[in-house]
C-alpha cells in the first residue's frame, strides 16, 4: 500500500486552536496536517467540548451514535480544523457540555465521570475503525494518543474486522486510572481485567489498555522511548514497555514552522531572521516594557513559558531566581499550575520589581514575544517526553538552558569547545535538576552571552535547525504501512 492510499484516524482529547491544555493539542493539529501533505488521508476525532462546538458553528451532522454499554447516545459532527484537516466531533451534552476544562472543573478537580467521557471517545474511535462503522470512510490505522484514547485499542482488539491500532505516549505520568467496576460499566469483556490486559494494581488503566493491546507504540522522542523502559520514568509501566521494546519507537515531535517563524510572526514588535538578528533587540525592549522591567539592552533576560509543576523544575527556577537576578539579570515567567508555585512566582516578582515579571495564566501572544524577546530560555524539566518550547527558542535565536532528558536531550546540543567548533552548539545543558547544576548552566550561558561572536554563532546554529513536521510525519507513515502490511 502506498502512503497516498493510507487512511488514518487520529484520536485525541484536544487539538489546537479549538481546545488546548498543552503540547498534545499542538501535535494533534500539526501532525495530521503534515501527514496529509505527504499523501496520508489523516482525519481527527475529538470530544465535543463547548469550546470546540462554539468554534465550529458550521459543523455538519454525520451520523447518530446509539448508546453503547453504560455510555449515553451521541451524534457525530463533521468539520475541519483551520489547517484543513477533516475533523469529527462527538456531540454528547451529558458528558461534554459543561464549564471548566477538558479534564477538570473550575476548582481543578478531575471530573468524576472522566471514565465515561473518555470511554466514549475510545468507543467511538473503535466503532469508526471496525467493520460495523456507520461511515463510508474506513481507516487503515487508528492512531490513539495518551490515556484518554487508551481504551480504543482494547475495544478494537475485541471487535470484528478491526483496523490495527497505534498508541502514542505523550506523557507516561498520566495514566487514566479508574476503579475496577469501570470495566463492566464501559462494556469491556471481564476477561481483559487481568495483568495480561487492562488491570493495573487492582484498577483499570486506560493507558495500560492502550500499551497492551495496540499493535505498535510510539512516543515523542527517541531518548524518552529508552527512559520509559526503566525506573523512575517508567511510572510502573516499565516492565510492559521493556517486553514490547520491539514494538516501541521514539519519534521526535516537530513544531508548526508557519506559526513559529520570527520572520513573519504577527505577535512580535519586529520581525527578524538569522541574517537580521540585530532586529531581535526591539522585541527585548517591548517585552521589558510589557512586563514592567527596566529597559536595558545589555542585561541578560531569561524567559520561562511553562506549566508551573514539579515536573517542569519550576521550583528550582524559583529557588535560583534571587541569585540569578543579582548577576544582574532579568527574568519573565508565563504559565499556570500548582497554586503554591504560582504564588511564589508572584511574591518574587513583587520583591524584585523591575527585574522579574510574572504572568499567571496563558497568553499566546505573550508566549511568542517571550521566545523572541528573551536572550535565553529556561527549561530544566525533571523529565520531558519531547517538549516544544526548546525548539521554538532555537528557531527564535534564544538559546535554551535545559536538563539533559527526553526530547530536550534529542533536540538541544550543549555548548562546548567541540560543538562550537563543529557548528552544532545550540544551547546549554545541566545534568541534574538542582539549583547548583542549573546555576552552572546559567554561568556558562551568561559567559557566552558576553562574547558577542560566540553568542551569534550559537543563535545561528539553533536557527538553522529544521524542526518542521515533515521528517516525523514520514516516520509515522512508514510505521502505518508496516501495520497495514
mmCIF file of N, CA, C and O in Angstrom, residues 122-157:
data_model
loop_
_atom_site.group_PDB
_atom_site.id
_atom_site.type_symbol
_atom_site.label_atom_id
_atom_site.label_comp_id
_atom_site.label_asym_id
_atom_site.label_seq_id
_atom_site.Cartn_x
_atom_site.Cartn_y
_atom_site.Cartn_z
ATOM 1 N N UNK A 122 -12.998 6.673 23.164
ATOM 2 C CA UNK A 122 -12.356 5.437 22.725
ATOM 3 C C UNK A 122 -13.334 4.520 22.004
ATOM 4 O O UNK A 122 -12.987 3.879 21.000
ATOM 5 N N UNK A 123 -14.574 4.459 22.524
ATOM 6 C CA UNK A 123 -15.562 3.559 21.936
ATOM 7 C C UNK A 123 -15.946 4.015 20.525
ATOM 8 O O UNK A 123 -16.088 3.203 19.606
ATOM 9 N N UNK A 124 -16.093 5.317 20.337
ATOM 10 C CA UNK A 124 -16.404 5.843 19.002
ATOM 11 C C UNK A 124 -15.230 5.605 18.053
ATOM 12 O O UNK A 124 -15.417 5.232 16.891
ATOM 13 N N UNK A 125 -14.018 5.804 18.548
ATOM 14 C CA UNK A 125 -12.835 5.547 17.713
ATOM 15 C C UNK A 125 -12.828 4.107 17.219
ATOM 16 O O UNK A 125 -12.553 3.826 16.048
ATOM 17 N N UNK A 126 -13.142 3.178 18.143
ATOM 18 C CA UNK A 126 -13.163 1.766 17.770
ATOM 19 C C UNK A 126 -14.288 1.474 16.776
ATOM 20 O O UNK A 126 -14.112 0.690 15.839
ATOM 21 N N UNK A 127 -15.450 2.122 16.985
ATOM 22 C CA UNK A 127 -16.564 1.920 16.060
ATOM 23 C C UNK A 127 -16.178 2.357 14.642
ATOM 24 O O UNK A 127 -16.453 1.659 13.663
ATOM 25 N N UNK A 128 -15.513 3.507 14.537
ATOM 26 C CA UNK A 128 -15.124 4.013 13.223
ATOM 27 C C UNK A 128 -14.023 3.162 12.598
ATOM 28 O O UNK A 128 -13.838 3.173 11.381
ATOM 29 N N UNK A 129 -13.309 2.410 13.449
ATOM 30 C CA UNK A 129 -12.199 1.599 12.950
ATOM 31 C C UNK A 129 -12.526 0.139 12.723
ATOM 32 O O UNK A 129 -11.612 -0.651 12.445
ATOM 33 N N UNK A 130 -13.786 -0.258 12.854
ATOM 34 C CA UNK A 130 -14.126 -1.669 12.667
ATOM 35 C C UNK A 130 -15.109 -1.832 11.509
ATOM 36 O O UNK A 130 -15.572 -0.861 10.914
ATOM 37 N N UNK A 131 -15.438 -3.074 11.211
ATOM 38 C CA UNK A 131 -16.251 -3.379 10.032
ATOM 39 C C UNK A 131 -17.659 -2.801 10.119
ATOM 40 O O UNK A 131 -18.306 -2.565 9.096
ATOM 41 N N UNK A 132 -18.145 -2.556 11.345
ATOM 42 C CA UNK A 132 -19.513 -2.057 11.524
ATOM 43 C C UNK A 132 -19.597 -0.536 11.518
ATOM 44 O O UNK A 132 -20.599 0.034 11.949
ATOM 45 N N UNK A 133 -18.577 0.146 11.055
ATOM 46 C CA UNK A 133 -18.578 1.610 11.065
ATOM 47 C C UNK A 133 -19.794 2.166 10.318
ATOM 48 O O UNK A 133 -20.166 1.651 9.261
ATOM 49 N N UNK A 134 -20.415 3.221 10.866
ATOM 50 C CA UNK A 134 -21.562 3.834 10.179
ATOM 51 C C UNK A 134 -21.149 4.792 9.062
ATOM 52 O O UNK A 134 -22.009 5.342 8.377
ATOM 53 N N UNK A 135 -19.850 4.995 8.868
ATOM 54 C CA UNK A 135 -19.375 5.944 7.862
ATOM 55 C C UNK A 135 -18.879 5.197 6.628
ATOM 56 O O UNK A 135 -18.471 4.031 6.701
ATOM 57 N N UNK A 136 -18.848 5.882 5.522
ATOM 58 C CA UNK A 136 -18.312 5.283 4.295
ATOM 59 C C UNK A 136 -16.785 5.280 4.305
ATOM 60 O O UNK A 136 -16.150 4.509 3.582
ATOM 61 N N UNK A 137 -16.202 6.152 5.089
ATOM 62 C CA UNK A 137 -14.739 6.228 5.216
ATOM 63 C C UNK A 137 -14.285 5.260 6.302
ATOM 64 O O UNK A 137 -14.794 5.302 7.430
ATOM 65 N N UNK A 138 -13.328 4.401 5.986
ATOM 66 C CA UNK A 138 -12.853 3.408 6.957
ATOM 67 C C UNK A 138 -11.338 3.523 7.074
ATOM 68 O O UNK A 138 -10.632 3.440 6.066
ATOM 69 N N UNK A 139 -10.812 3.735 8.284
ATOM 70 C CA UNK A 139 -9.363 3.908 8.420
ATOM 71 C C UNK A 139 -8.604 2.593 8.256
ATOM 72 O O UNK A 139 -9.104 1.520 8.601
ATOM 73 N N UNK A 140 -7.375 2.706 7.743
ATOM 74 C CA UNK A 140 -6.451 1.573 7.713
ATOM 75 C C UNK A 140 -5.758 1.400 9.061
ATOM 76 O O UNK A 140 -5.359 0.289 9.417
ATOM 77 N N UNK A 141 -5.577 2.511 9.790
ATOM 78 C CA UNK A 141 -4.926 2.508 11.103
ATOM 79 C C UNK A 141 -5.667 3.478 12.003
ATOM 80 O O UNK A 141 -6.062 4.567 11.554
ATOM 81 N N UNK A 142 -5.856 3.097 13.265
ATOM 82 C CA UNK A 142 -6.409 4.003 14.276
ATOM 83 C C UNK A 142 -5.254 4.413 15.186
ATOM 84 O O UNK A 142 -4.655 3.575 15.866
ATOM 85 N N UNK A 143 -4.919 5.700 15.166
ATOM 86 C CA UNK A 143 -3.766 6.240 15.901
ATOM 87 C C UNK A 143 -4.273 6.954 17.148
ATOM 88 O O UNK A 143 -4.870 8.031 17.063
ATOM 89 N N UNK A 144 -4.037 6.359 18.309
ATOM 90 C CA UNK A 144 -4.579 6.840 19.590
ATOM 91 C C UNK A 144 -3.503 7.582 20.375
ATOM 92 O O UNK A 144 -2.332 7.185 20.371
ATOM 93 N N UNK A 145 -3.911 8.631 21.074
ATOM 94 C CA UNK A 145 -2.955 9.499 21.755
ATOM 95 C C UNK A 145 -3.294 9.645 23.232
ATOM 96 O O UNK A 145 -4.380 10.093 23.594
ATOM 97 N N UNK A 146 -2.335 9.253 24.075
ATOM 98 C CA UNK A 146 -2.425 9.378 25.536
ATOM 99 C C UNK A 146 -3.596 8.597 26.120
ATOM 100 O O UNK A 146 -4.388 7.973 25.423
ATOM 101 N N UNK A 147 -3.698 8.627 27.451
ATOM 102 C CA UNK A 147 -4.631 7.729 28.144
ATOM 103 C C UNK A 147 -6.077 7.958 27.727
ATOM 104 O O UNK A 147 -6.886 7.016 27.736
ATOM 105 N N UNK A 148 -6.418 9.196 27.352
ATOM 106 C CA UNK A 148 -7.817 9.498 27.048
ATOM 107 C C UNK A 148 -8.341 8.650 25.884
ATOM 108 O O UNK A 148 -9.537 8.414 25.786
ATOM 109 N N UNK A 149 -7.461 8.208 25.004
ATOM 110 C CA UNK A 149 -7.854 7.346 23.884
ATOM 111 C C UNK A 149 -7.380 5.910 24.091
ATOM 112 O O UNK A 149 -7.456 5.088 23.176
ATOM 113 N N UNK A 150 -6.924 5.597 25.293
ATOM 114 C CA UNK A 150 -6.254 4.320 25.537
ATOM 115 C C UNK A 150 -7.133 3.090 25.447
ATOM 116 O O UNK A 150 -6.627 1.985 25.202
ATOM 117 N N UNK A 151 -8.439 3.230 25.667
ATOM 118 C CA UNK A 151 -9.303 2.055 25.573
ATOM 119 C C UNK A 151 -9.596 1.662 24.125
ATOM 120 O O UNK A 151 -10.040 0.540 23.868
ATOM 121 N N UNK A 152 -9.356 2.548 23.170
ATOM 122 C CA UNK A 152 -9.672 2.231 21.772
ATOM 123 C C UNK A 152 -8.961 0.973 21.286
ATOM 124 O O UNK A 152 -9.597 0.109 20.660
ATOM 125 N N UNK A 153 -7.643 0.796 21.537
ATOM 126 C CA UNK A 153 -7.008 -0.453 21.096
ATOM 127 C C UNK A 153 -7.634 -1.692 21.736
ATOM 128 O O UNK A 153 -7.701 -2.752 21.085
ATOM 129 N N UNK A 154 -8.112 -1.577 22.989
ATOM 130 C CA UNK A 154 -8.771 -2.719 23.629
ATOM 131 C C UNK A 154 -10.102 -3.022 22.944
ATOM 132 O O UNK A 154 -10.403 -4.180 22.622
ATOM 133 N N UNK A 155 -10.912 -1.992 22.729
ATOM 134 C CA UNK A 155 -12.179 -2.202 22.026
ATOM 135 C C UNK A 155 -11.940 -2.792 20.632
ATOM 136 O O UNK A 155 -12.655 -3.690 20.188
ATOM 137 N N UNK A 156 -10.940 -2.283 19.930
ATOM 138 C CA UNK A 156 -10.640 -2.783 18.584
ATOM 139 C C UNK A 156 -10.199 -4.239 18.619
ATOM 140 O O UNK A 156 -10.528 -5.030 17.727
ATOM 141 N N UNK A 157 -9.445 -4.608 19.662
ATOM 142 C CA UNK A 157 -8.951 -5.979 19.783
ATOM 143 C C UNK A 157 -10.108 -6.983 19.805
ATOM 144 O O UNK A 157 -9.985 -8.090 19.276
#
